[in-house]
mmCIF file of N, CA and C and ligand atoms in Angstrom:
data_model
loop_
_atom_site.group_PDB
_atom_site.id
_atom_site.type_symbol
_atom_site.label_atom_id
_atom_site.label_comp_id
_atom_site.label_asym_id
_atom_site.label_seq_id
_atom_site.Cartn_x
_atom_site.Cartn_y
_atom_site.Cartn_z
ATOM 1 N N LYS A 1 19.222 -20.343 -26.016
ATOM 2 C CA LYS A 1 18.060 -19.409 -26.332
ATOM 3 C C LYS A 1 18.118 -18.094 -25.856
ATOM 4 N N LEU A 2 17.974 -16.999 -26.410
ATOM 5 C CA LEU A 2 17.788 -15.749 -26.216
ATOM 6 C C LEU A 2 17.034 -15.378 -24.923
ATOM 7 N N GLU A 3 17.414 -14.452 -24.122
ATOM 8 C CA GLU A 3 16.475 -13.873 -23.016
ATOM 9 C C GLU A 3 15.334 -13.373 -23.516
ATOM 10 N N ASN A 4 14.268 -13.408 -23.168
ATOM 11 C CA ASN A 4 13.095 -12.541 -23.305
ATOM 12 C C ASN A 4 12.322 -11.981 -22.128
ATOM 13 N N ALA A 5 12.754 -10.547 -22.165
ATOM 14 C CA ALA A 5 12.629 -9.845 -20.994
ATOM 15 C C ALA A 5 11.129 -9.749 -20.603
ATOM 16 N N THR A 6 10.286 -9.779 -21.632
ATOM 17 C CA THR A 6 8.914 -9.730 -21.392
ATOM 18 C C THR A 6 8.328 -10.873 -20.785
ATOM 19 N N ALA A 7 8.674 -11.950 -21.238
ATOM 20 C CA ALA A 7 8.186 -13.378 -20.652
ATOM 21 C C ALA A 7 8.765 -13.347 -19.065
ATOM 22 N N LYS A 8 10.019 -12.832 -18.938
ATOM 23 C CA LYS A 8 10.509 -12.914 -17.732
ATOM 24 C C LYS A 8 9.963 -12.126 -16.742
ATOM 25 N N ALA A 9 9.517 -10.975 -17.192
ATOM 26 C CA ALA A 9 8.773 -9.778 -16.309
ATOM 27 C C ALA A 9 7.255 -10.357 -16.047
ATOM 28 N N GLU A 10 6.755 -11.044 -16.947
ATOM 29 C CA GLU A 10 5.328 -11.442 -16.729
ATOM 30 C C GLU A 10 5.330 -12.712 -15.926
ATOM 31 N N LEU A 11 6.252 -13.591 -15.886
ATOM 32 C CA LEU A 11 6.492 -14.760 -14.695
ATOM 33 C C LEU A 11 6.737 -14.042 -13.511
ATOM 34 N N GLY A 12 7.561 -13.101 -13.485
ATOM 35 C CA GLY A 12 7.736 -12.448 -12.190
ATOM 36 C C GLY A 12 6.607 -11.824 -11.528
ATOM 37 N N ARG A 13 5.617 -11.181 -12.352
ATOM 38 C CA ARG A 13 4.546 -10.546 -11.758
ATOM 39 C C ARG A 13 3.452 -11.463 -11.321
ATOM 40 N N ALA A 14 3.363 -12.671 -12.131
ATOM 41 C CA ALA A 14 2.300 -13.742 -11.670
ATOM 42 C C ALA A 14 3.027 -14.411 -10.351
ATOM 43 N N ALA A 15 4.279 -14.697 -10.373
ATOM 44 C CA ALA A 15 4.733 -15.380 -9.208
ATOM 45 C C ALA A 15 4.734 -14.442 -7.925
ATOM 46 N N TRP A 16 4.972 -13.310 -8.057
ATOM 47 C CA TRP A 16 5.046 -12.214 -6.989
ATOM 48 C C TRP A 16 3.428 -12.091 -6.253
ATOM 49 N N LYS A 17 2.554 -12.211 -7.250
ATOM 50 C CA LYS A 17 0.991 -12.200 -7.077
ATOM 51 C C LYS A 17 0.788 -13.436 -6.183
ATOM 52 N N LEU A 18 1.083 -14.555 -6.673
ATOM 53 C CA LEU A 18 0.789 -15.693 -5.828
ATOM 54 C C LEU A 18 1.528 -15.640 -4.444
ATOM 55 N N PHE A 19 2.872 -15.411 -4.575
ATOM 56 C CA PHE A 19 3.481 -15.345 -3.425
ATOM 57 C C PHE A 19 2.831 -14.155 -2.165
ATOM 58 N N HIS A 20 2.514 -13.185 -2.670
ATOM 59 C CA HIS A 20 2.016 -12.266 -1.518
ATOM 60 C C HIS A 20 0.587 -12.619 -1.188
ATOM 61 N N THR A 21 -0.130 -13.189 -2.012
ATOM 62 C CA THR A 21 -1.564 -13.591 -1.886
ATOM 63 C C THR A 21 -1.314 -14.785 -0.838
ATOM 64 N N THR A 22 -0.416 -15.675 -1.041
ATOM 65 C CA THR A 22 -0.418 -16.908 0.013
ATOM 66 C C THR A 22 -0.102 -16.306 1.341
ATOM 67 N N MET A 23 0.890 -15.223 1.366
ATOM 68 C CA MET A 23 1.242 -14.514 2.884
ATOM 69 C C MET A 23 -0.189 -14.014 3.433
ATOM 70 N N ALA A 24 -0.872 -13.172 2.489
ATOM 71 C CA ALA A 24 -2.018 -12.561 2.954
ATOM 72 C C ALA A 24 -3.224 -13.539 3.517
ATOM 73 N N ARG A 25 -3.093 -14.832 3.138
ATOM 74 C CA ARG A 25 -3.900 -15.869 3.526
ATOM 75 C C ARG A 25 -3.476 -16.824 4.676
ATOM 76 N N PHE A 26 -2.128 -16.559 4.871
ATOM 77 C CA PHE A 26 -1.715 -17.286 5.860
ATOM 78 C C PHE A 26 -2.242 -17.064 7.104
ATOM 79 N N PRO A 27 -2.398 -17.966 8.010
ATOM 80 C CA PRO A 27 -3.263 -18.115 9.354
ATOM 81 C C PRO A 27 -2.652 -16.934 10.320
ATOM 82 N N GLU A 28 -3.188 -16.132 11.065
ATOM 83 C CA GLU A 28 -2.813 -15.155 11.813
ATOM 84 C C GLU A 28 -2.144 -15.945 12.962
ATOM 85 N N GLU A 29 -2.792 -17.032 13.454
ATOM 86 C CA GLU A 29 -2.068 -17.968 14.612
ATOM 87 C C GLU A 29 -2.021 -19.362 14.040
ATOM 88 N N PRO A 30 -0.820 -19.538 13.214
ATOM 89 C CA PRO A 30 -0.614 -20.663 12.912
ATOM 90 C C PRO A 30 0.045 -21.796 13.538
ATOM 91 N N SER A 31 -0.541 -23.063 13.318
ATOM 92 C CA SER A 31 0.110 -24.055 14.159
ATOM 93 C C SER A 31 1.780 -24.297 13.624
ATOM 94 N N ALA A 32 2.412 -25.053 14.462
ATOM 95 C CA ALA A 32 3.780 -25.055 14.108
ATOM 96 C C ALA A 32 3.864 -26.015 12.575
ATOM 97 N N ASP A 33 3.015 -26.770 12.544
ATOM 98 C CA ASP A 33 2.789 -27.499 11.330
ATOM 99 C C ASP A 33 2.770 -26.247 9.848
ATOM 100 N N ASP A 34 1.790 -25.520 10.302
ATOM 101 C CA ASP A 34 1.463 -24.281 9.390
ATOM 102 C C ASP A 34 2.820 -23.647 8.953
ATOM 103 N N SER A 35 3.421 -23.461 10.105
ATOM 104 C CA SER A 35 4.723 -22.399 9.920
ATOM 105 C C SER A 35 5.797 -23.321 9.008
ATOM 106 N N LEU A 36 5.998 -24.488 9.510
ATOM 107 C CA LEU A 36 6.911 -25.541 8.780
ATOM 108 C C LEU A 36 6.418 -25.466 7.323
ATOM 109 N N ALA A 37 5.065 -25.506 7.131
ATOM 110 C CA ALA A 37 4.805 -25.749 5.599
ATOM 111 C C ALA A 37 5.011 -24.367 4.891
ATOM 112 N N LEU A 38 4.812 -23.346 5.513
ATOM 113 C CA LEU A 38 5.157 -21.916 4.805
ATOM 114 C C LEU A 38 6.582 -21.857 4.549
ATOM 115 N N ARG A 39 7.506 -22.307 5.524
ATOM 116 C CA ARG A 39 8.987 -22.169 5.311
ATOM 117 C C ARG A 39 9.474 -23.040 4.246
ATOM 118 N N THR A 40 8.695 -24.276 4.415
ATOM 119 C CA THR A 40 9.129 -25.255 3.172
ATOM 120 C C THR A 40 8.821 -24.731 1.810
ATOM 121 N N TYR A 41 7.554 -24.247 1.728
ATOM 122 C CA TYR A 41 6.927 -23.533 0.502
ATOM 123 C C TYR A 41 7.811 -22.643 -0.083
ATOM 124 N N ILE A 42 8.374 -21.666 0.736
ATOM 125 C CA ILE A 42 9.362 -20.426 0.498
ATOM 126 C C ILE A 42 10.537 -21.130 -0.222
ATOM 127 N N GLN A 43 11.256 -21.955 0.804
ATOM 128 C CA GLN A 43 12.414 -22.642 0.152
ATOM 129 C C GLN A 43 12.278 -23.122 -1.107
ATOM 130 N N LEU A 44 11.301 -23.934 -1.258
ATOM 131 C CA LEU A 44 11.139 -24.713 -2.471
ATOM 132 C C LEU A 44 10.765 -23.802 -3.668
ATOM 133 N N PHE A 45 10.070 -22.602 -3.427
ATOM 134 C CA PHE A 45 9.592 -21.604 -4.425
ATOM 135 C C PHE A 45 11.136 -20.966 -4.861
ATOM 136 N N ALA A 46 11.962 -20.781 -3.923
ATOM 137 C CA ALA A 46 13.221 -20.134 -4.296
ATOM 138 C C ALA A 46 13.928 -21.238 -5.053
ATOM 139 N N ARG A 47 14.232 -22.387 -4.721
ATOM 140 C CA ARG A 47 15.021 -23.156 -5.444
ATOM 141 C C ARG A 47 14.451 -23.679 -6.742
ATOM 142 N N LEU A 48 13.038 -23.683 -7.221
ATOM 143 C CA LEU A 48 12.218 -24.226 -8.410
ATOM 144 C C LEU A 48 11.913 -23.065 -9.020
ATOM 145 N N TYR A 49 12.290 -21.807 -8.754
ATOM 146 C CA TYR A 49 11.760 -20.586 -9.418
ATOM 147 C C TYR A 49 12.398 -20.972 -10.857
ATOM 148 N N PRO A 50 11.518 -20.597 -11.923
ATOM 149 C CA PRO A 50 12.024 -21.167 -13.325
ATOM 150 C C PRO A 50 13.135 -20.310 -13.928
ATOM 151 N N CYS A 51 13.307 -19.130 -13.557
ATOM 152 C CA CYS A 51 14.301 -18.366 -13.809
ATOM 153 C C CYS A 51 15.582 -18.381 -13.087
ATOM 154 N N GLY A 52 16.551 -19.245 -13.638
ATOM 155 C CA GLY A 52 17.621 -19.831 -12.844
ATOM 156 C C GLY A 52 18.460 -18.881 -12.205
ATOM 157 N N ASP A 53 18.767 -17.566 -12.809
ATOM 158 C CA ASP A 53 19.499 -16.506 -12.292
ATOM 159 C C ASP A 53 18.641 -15.890 -11.057
ATOM 160 N N CYS A 54 17.395 -15.616 -11.509
ATOM 161 C CA CYS A 54 16.653 -15.090 -10.306
ATOM 162 C C CYS A 54 16.443 -15.916 -8.965
ATOM 163 N N ALA A 55 16.622 -17.390 -9.460
ATOM 164 C CA ALA A 55 16.331 -18.249 -8.249
ATOM 165 C C ALA A 55 17.702 -18.196 -7.497
ATOM 166 N N ALA A 56 18.712 -18.148 -7.949
ATOM 167 C CA ALA A 56 20.006 -18.054 -7.321
ATOM 168 C C ALA A 56 20.130 -16.808 -6.507
ATOM 169 N N HIS A 57 19.750 -15.741 -6.945
ATOM 170 C CA HIS A 57 19.740 -14.407 -6.367
ATOM 171 C C HIS A 57 18.850 -14.496 -5.094
ATOM 172 N N PHE A 58 17.508 -15.018 -5.169
ATOM 173 C CA PHE A 58 16.731 -14.982 -4.223
ATOM 174 C C PHE A 58 16.996 -16.068 -3.061
ATOM 175 N N GLN A 59 17.680 -17.286 -3.601
ATOM 176 C CA GLN A 59 18.103 -18.238 -2.463
ATOM 177 C C GLN A 59 19.396 -17.416 -1.525
ATOM 178 N N LYS A 60 19.903 -16.642 -2.235
ATOM 179 C CA LYS A 60 21.050 -15.813 -1.520
ATOM 180 C C LYS A 60 20.151 -14.988 -0.302
ATOM 181 N N LEU A 61 19.316 -14.415 -1.103
ATOM 182 C CA LEU A 61 18.581 -13.335 -0.084
ATOM 183 C C LEU A 61 17.974 -14.131 1.017
ATOM 184 N N LEU A 62 17.431 -15.421 0.853
ATOM 185 C CA LEU A 62 16.861 -16.083 1.885
ATOM 186 C C LEU A 62 17.725 -16.440 2.979
ATOM 187 N N ARG A 63 18.863 -16.580 2.610
ATOM 188 C CA ARG A 63 19.835 -16.914 3.565
ATOM 189 C C ARG A 63 20.308 -15.771 4.539
ATOM 190 N N LYS A 64 20.280 -14.605 3.775
ATOM 191 C CA LYS A 64 20.562 -13.219 4.491
ATOM 192 C C LYS A 64 19.234 -13.014 5.417
ATOM 193 N N TYR A 65 18.234 -13.212 4.821
ATOM 194 C CA TYR A 65 16.968 -12.689 5.611
ATOM 195 C C TYR A 65 16.046 -13.844 5.591
ATOM 196 N N PRO A 66 16.058 -14.822 6.655
ATOM 197 C CA PRO A 66 15.352 -16.008 6.735
ATOM 198 C C PRO A 66 13.917 -15.914 6.787
ATOM 199 N N PRO A 67 12.956 -16.485 6.249
ATOM 200 C CA PRO A 67 11.597 -16.320 6.006
ATOM 201 C C PRO A 67 10.970 -16.347 7.484
ATOM 202 N N GLN A 68 9.990 -15.479 7.702
ATOM 203 C CA GLN A 68 9.295 -15.223 8.971
ATOM 204 C C GLN A 68 7.969 -15.804 8.703
ATOM 205 N N THR A 69 7.591 -16.970 9.603
ATOM 206 C CA THR A 69 6.445 -17.528 9.474
ATOM 207 C C THR A 69 5.875 -17.798 10.539
ATOM 208 N N SER A 70 6.013 -16.845 11.838
ATOM 209 C CA SER A 70 5.471 -16.889 13.023
ATOM 210 C C SER A 70 3.680 -16.575 12.899
ATOM 211 N N GLY A 71 3.461 -15.940 11.710
ATOM 212 C CA GLY A 71 1.923 -15.509 11.681
ATOM 213 C C GLY A 71 1.678 -14.717 10.323
ATOM 214 N N ARG A 72 0.568 -14.073 9.988
ATOM 215 C CA ARG A 72 0.355 -13.533 8.936
ATOM 216 C C ARG A 72 0.852 -12.417 8.668
ATOM 217 N N ASN A 73 0.949 -11.469 9.581
ATOM 218 C CA ASN A 73 1.668 -10.109 9.496
ATOM 219 C C ASN A 73 3.203 -10.349 9.417
ATOM 220 N N ALA A 74 3.812 -11.184 10.165
ATOM 221 C CA ALA A 74 5.176 -11.278 9.889
ATOM 222 C C ALA A 74 5.591 -11.995 8.537
ATOM 223 N N ALA A 75 4.680 -12.813 8.229
ATOM 224 C CA ALA A 75 5.050 -13.418 6.699
ATOM 225 C C ALA A 75 4.866 -12.446 5.725
ATOM 226 N N ALA A 76 3.752 -11.698 5.804
ATOM 227 C CA ALA A 76 3.529 -10.682 4.573
ATOM 228 C C ALA A 76 4.597 -9.537 4.758
ATOM 229 N N GLY A 77 4.810 -9.151 6.041
ATOM 230 C CA GLY A 77 5.693 -8.066 6.132
ATOM 231 C C GLY A 77 7.125 -8.586 5.642
ATOM 232 N N TRP A 78 7.542 -9.830 6.014
ATOM 233 C CA TRP A 78 8.885 -10.165 5.351
ATOM 234 C C TRP A 78 8.838 -10.369 3.670
ATOM 235 N N ALA A 79 7.763 -10.760 3.380
ATOM 236 C CA ALA A 79 7.622 -11.064 2.019
ATOM 237 C C ALA A 79 7.821 -9.610 1.103
ATOM 238 N N CYS A 80 7.144 -8.588 1.797
ATOM 239 C CA CYS A 80 7.287 -7.391 1.120
ATOM 240 C C CYS A 80 8.533 -6.742 1.259
ATOM 241 N N PHE A 81 9.488 -7.056 2.324
ATOM 242 C CA PHE A 81 10.728 -6.613 2.486
ATOM 243 C C PHE A 81 11.621 -7.323 1.423
ATOM 244 N N VAL A 82 11.367 -8.673 1.314
ATOM 245 C CA VAL A 82 12.444 -9.129 0.442
ATOM 246 C C VAL A 82 12.195 -8.994 -1.065
ATOM 247 N N HIS A 83 10.921 -8.679 -1.371
ATOM 248 C CA HIS A 83 10.550 -8.130 -2.941
ATOM 249 C C HIS A 83 11.071 -6.844 -2.878
ATOM 250 N N ASN A 84 10.943 -5.946 -1.885
ATOM 251 C CA ASN A 84 11.684 -4.488 -1.966
ATOM 252 C C ASN A 84 13.234 -4.769 -2.433
ATOM 253 N N GLU A 85 13.796 -5.742 -1.729
ATOM 254 C CA GLU A 85 15.221 -6.156 -1.932
ATOM 255 C C GLU A 85 15.439 -6.272 -3.429
ATOM 256 N N VAL A 86 14.381 -7.226 -3.911
ATOM 257 C CA VAL A 86 14.630 -7.578 -5.459
ATOM 258 C C VAL A 86 14.485 -6.365 -6.403
ATOM 259 N N ASN A 87 13.446 -5.464 -5.663
ATOM 260 C CA ASN A 87 13.063 -4.130 -6.332
ATOM 261 C C ASN A 87 14.538 -3.157 -6.716
ATOM 262 N N HIS A 88 15.081 -3.203 -5.362
ATOM 263 C CA HIS A 88 16.219 -2.159 -5.315
ATOM 264 C C HIS A 88 17.335 -2.913 -6.234
ATOM 265 N N ARG A 89 17.605 -4.153 -6.200
ATOM 266 C CA ARG A 89 18.746 -4.856 -7.122
ATOM 267 C C ARG A 89 18.207 -4.442 -8.617
ATOM 268 N N LEU A 90 16.998 -4.495 -9.101
ATOM 269 C CA LEU A 90 16.524 -4.052 -10.423
ATOM 270 C C LEU A 90 16.299 -2.721 -10.679
ATOM 271 N N GLY A 91 16.611 -1.985 -9.713
ATOM 272 C CA GLY A 91 16.615 -0.436 -9.682
ATOM 273 C C GLY A 91 15.089 0.212 -9.913
ATOM 274 N N LYS A 92 14.132 -0.597 -9.192
ATOM 275 C CA LYS A 92 12.691 -0.311 -9.321
ATOM 276 C C LYS A 92 12.476 0.403 -7.977
ATOM 277 N N ASP A 93 11.316 1.117 -8.085
ATOM 278 C CA ASP A 93 10.915 1.954 -6.922
ATOM 279 C C ASP A 93 10.468 0.967 -5.579
ATOM 280 N N GLU A 94 10.761 1.299 -4.363
ATOM 281 C CA GLU A 94 10.411 0.708 -3.331
ATOM 282 C C GLU A 94 8.769 0.670 -3.039
ATOM 283 N N PHE A 95 8.230 -0.448 -2.797
ATOM 284 C CA PHE A 95 6.682 -0.390 -2.307
ATOM 285 C C PHE A 95 6.690 0.019 -0.870
ATOM 286 N N ASP A 96 5.456 0.721 -0.622
ATOM 287 C CA ASP A 96 5.305 0.994 0.684
ATOM 288 C C ASP A 96 4.551 -0.299 1.349
ATOM 289 N N CYS A 97 5.209 -0.957 2.191
ATOM 290 C CA CYS A 97 4.656 -2.219 3.121
ATOM 291 C C CYS A 97 3.529 -1.884 3.912
ATOM 292 N N ASN A 98 3.393 -0.589 4.359
ATOM 293 C CA ASN A 98 2.279 -0.108 5.163
ATOM 294 C C ASN A 98 1.044 -0.526 4.494
ATOM 295 N N LYS A 99 0.937 -0.558 3.013
ATOM 296 C CA LYS A 99 -0.098 -0.507 2.108
ATOM 297 C C LYS A 99 -0.522 -2.011 1.857
ATOM 298 N N ILE A 100 0.219 -2.973 2.554
ATOM 299 C CA ILE A 100 0.124 -4.351 1.982
ATOM 300 C C ILE A 100 -1.275 -5.103 2.470
ATOM 301 N N GLY A 101 -1.820 -4.425 3.408
ATOM 302 C CA GLY A 101 -2.962 -4.787 4.174
ATOM 303 C C GLY A 101 -4.080 -5.466 3.260
ATOM 304 N N ASP A 102 -4.626 -4.608 2.414
ATOM 305 C CA ASP A 102 -5.777 -5.419 1.675
ATOM 306 C C ASP A 102 -5.340 -5.363 0.195
ATOM 307 N N PHE A 103 -4.250 -5.022 -0.305
ATOM 308 C CA PHE A 103 -3.710 -5.269 -1.516
ATOM 309 C C PHE A 103 -3.759 -6.488 -2.224
ATOM 310 N N TYR A 104 -3.707 -7.364 -1.564
ATOM 311 C CA TYR A 104 -3.647 -8.893 -2.086
ATOM 312 C C TYR A 104 -4.814 -9.661 -1.624
ATOM 313 N N ASP A 105 -5.859 -9.682 -2.387
ATOM 314 C CA ASP A 105 -7.105 -10.125 -2.159
ATOM 315 C C ASP A 105 -7.309 -11.317 -3.152
ATOM 316 N N CYS A 106 -7.514 -12.465 -2.416
ATOM 317 C CA CYS A 106 -7.516 -13.685 -3.445
ATOM 318 C C CYS A 106 -8.725 -13.813 -4.084
ATOM 319 N N GLY A 107 -9.939 -13.311 -3.611
ATOM 320 C CA GLY A 107 -11.019 -13.305 -4.249
ATOM 321 C C GLY A 107 -11.891 -14.504 -3.881
ATOM 322 N N CYS A 108 -11.442 -15.268 -3.011
ATOM 323 C CA CYS A 108 -11.854 -16.586 -2.751
ATOM 324 C C CYS A 108 -13.187 -16.397 -2.333
ATOM 325 N N GLY A 109 -13.767 -15.359 -1.490
ATOM 326 C CA GLY A 109 -15.030 -15.355 -0.955
ATOM 327 C C GLY A 109 -15.300 -16.102 0.178
ATOM 328 N N ASP A 110 -14.345 -16.764 0.844
ATOM 329 C CA ASP A 110 -14.507 -17.509 2.060
ATOM 330 C C ASP A 110 -13.741 -16.856 3.198
ATOM 331 N N GLU A 111 -13.810 -17.282 4.341
ATOM 332 C CA GLU A 111 -13.457 -16.576 5.574
ATOM 333 C C GLU A 111 -12.076 -17.058 6.017
ATOM 334 N N ASP A 112 -11.050 -16.253 5.819
ATOM 335 C CA ASP A 112 -9.626 -16.460 6.549
ATOM 336 C C ASP A 112 -9.101 -17.865 5.968
ATOM 337 N N GLY A 113 -9.285 -18.179 4.641
ATOM 338 C CA GLY A 113 -8.562 -19.444 4.385
ATOM 339 C C GLY A 113 -9.099 -20.664 4.604
ATOM 340 N N LYS A 114 -10.233 -20.717 5.484
ATOM 341 C CA LYS A 114 -10.830 -22.064 5.718
ATOM 342 C C LYS A 114 -11.797 -22.267 4.713
ATOM 343 N N ASN A 115 -11.568 -23.159 3.666
ATOM 344 C CA ASN A 115 -12.252 -23.520 2.501
ATOM 345 C C ASN A 115 -13.498 -24.305 2.941
ATOM 346 N N LYS A 116 -14.510 -23.794 2.292
ATOM 347 C CA LYS A 116 -15.690 -24.791 2.383
ATOM 348 C C LYS A 116 -15.732 -25.903 1.143
ATOM 349 N N LYS A 117 -15.681 -26.967 1.568
ATOM 350 C CA LYS A 117 -15.755 -27.867 0.281
ATOM 351 C C LYS A 117 -16.854 -28.174 0.030
HETATM 352 P P1 FAD B 201 6.749 -6.455 -9.927
HETATM 353 O O1 FAD B 201 8.130 -6.520 -9.227
HETATM 354 O O2 FAD B 201 6.689 -7.814 -10.671
HETATM 355 O O3 FAD B 201 5.935 -6.360 -8.845
HETATM 356 C C1 FAD B 201 4.423 -6.679 -9.107
HETATM 357 C C2 FAD B 201 3.639 -5.794 -8.464
HETATM 358 O O4 FAD B 201 3.562 -6.140 -7.162
HETATM 359 C C3 FAD B 201 3.748 -4.306 -8.565
HETATM 360 O O5 FAD B 201 3.217 -3.721 -9.494
HETATM 361 C C4 FAD B 201 3.334 -3.577 -7.251
HETATM 362 O O6 FAD B 201 1.937 -3.397 -7.335
HETATM 363 C C5 FAD B 201 3.592 -4.863 -6.229
HETATM 364 N N1 FAD B 201 4.834 -4.804 -5.505
HETATM 365 C C6 FAD B 201 5.987 -4.199 -5.729
HETATM 366 N N2 FAD B 201 6.700 -4.505 -4.821
HETATM 367 C C7 FAD B 201 6.068 -5.064 -3.991
HETATM 368 C C8 FAD B 201 6.537 -5.467 -2.531
HETATM 369 N N3 FAD B 201 7.745 -5.003 -2.167
HETATM 370 N N4 FAD B 201 5.524 -6.015 -1.776
HETATM 371 C C9 FAD B 201 4.602 -6.297 -2.374
HETATM 372 N N5 FAD B 201 3.800 -6.012 -3.415
HETATM 373 C C10 FAD B 201 4.959 -5.229 -4.292
HETATM 374 N N6 FAD B 201 13.898 -10.216 -12.687
HETATM 375 C C11 FAD B 201 14.954 -9.977 -13.208
HETATM 376 O O7 FAD B 201 15.195 -9.342 -14.331
HETATM 377 N N7 FAD B 201 15.996 -10.449 -12.522
HETATM 378 C C12 FAD B 201 15.965 -11.071 -11.470
HETATM 379 O O8 FAD B 201 17.217 -11.589 -10.916
HETATM 380 C C13 FAD B 201 14.770 -11.475 -10.829
HETATM 381 N N8 FAD B 201 14.541 -12.043 -9.684
HETATM 382 C C14 FAD B 201 13.462 -12.478 -9.455
HETATM 383 C C15 FAD B 201 13.194 -13.288 -8.191
HETATM 384 C C16 FAD B 201 11.887 -13.628 -7.819
HETATM 385 C C17 FAD B 201 11.856 -14.595 -6.508
HETATM 386 C C18 FAD B 201 10.639 -13.279 -8.487
HETATM 387 C C19 FAD B 201 9.284 -13.671 -8.069
HETATM 388 C C20 FAD B 201 10.913 -12.284 -9.518
HETATM 389 C C21 FAD B 201 12.213 -12.079 -9.954
HETATM 390 N N9 FAD B 201 12.285 -11.403 -11.157
HETATM 391 C C22 FAD B 201 13.738 -10.917 -11.745
HETATM 392 C C23 FAD B 201 11.201 -10.494 -11.676
HETATM 393 C C24 FAD B 201 11.113 -9.015 -11.020
HETATM 394 O O9 FAD B 201 10.958 -8.968 -9.812
HETATM 395 C C25 FAD B 201 9.926 -8.457 -11.484
HETATM 396 O O10 FAD B 201 8.795 -9.423 -11.391
HETATM 397 C C26 FAD B 201 9.495 -8.121 -13.140
HETATM 398 O O11 FAD B 201 10.554 -7.295 -13.552
HETATM 399 C C27 FAD B 201 8.385 -7.166 -13.247
HETATM 400 O O12 FAD B 201 8.466 -6.227 -12.514
HETATM 401 P P2 FAD B 201 7.302 -5.092 -12.526
HETATM 402 O O13 FAD B 201 7.836 -3.790 -12.451
HETATM 403 O O14 FAD B 201 5.981 -5.342 -13.141
HETATM 404 O O15 FAD B 201 6.741 -5.289 -10.822
#
C-alpha cells in the first residue's frame, strides 16, 4: 500500500500529544513501581508504534538515550529531547524545552493525576 504522509503526520501529532501529556502528569516523586511502569510504557510505545519505520528509528533512539523516569521533570525533559532528535532527523525546527512547563495540559480538572473516582 502507498504511503499516506497526511495520515502519518496526523498519527505522529496525536501520539506526541499523548506522549508529552503522559510525562506532564507523571508524579514528581514516583515510586519505584511508577518509574518501572513509565519505562515499560515507553519501551512498548516504541515497539508497537504503528508506523514500522518510525518505530525502528525510535527504538534506536531509546538505546542511545535511555528513558529518564526518576520524576516528572526528568521524564518531560527527556521526552522533549528525544522528540527534538526526531525533529532534527525530519528537518523540523527544534522545540524550546524550557517552554514545556504548561504546554501539555490534560484538561482533566483533577489534582496532579490523582483521579477522583
Ligand atoms: P510534531 O512533531 O508532530 O509535533 C506536534 C507538536 O508538538 C508541535 O506542533 C509542537 O507544538 C510540539 N512539539 C514539537 N517538538 C516538540 C518537542 N521536542 N517536545 C515537545 N513538544 C514538541 N514521521 C516520519 O515521517 N518519519 C519518522 O520516522 C517518524 N518517526 C516518528 C516516531 C515517533 C515515536 C512519533 C511519535 C512520530 C514519528 N513521526 C515520524 C511523525 C513526526 O514526528 C511528526 O509527528 C509528524 O511529521 C507531524 O509533524 P508536525 O510538524 O505536525 O509536529
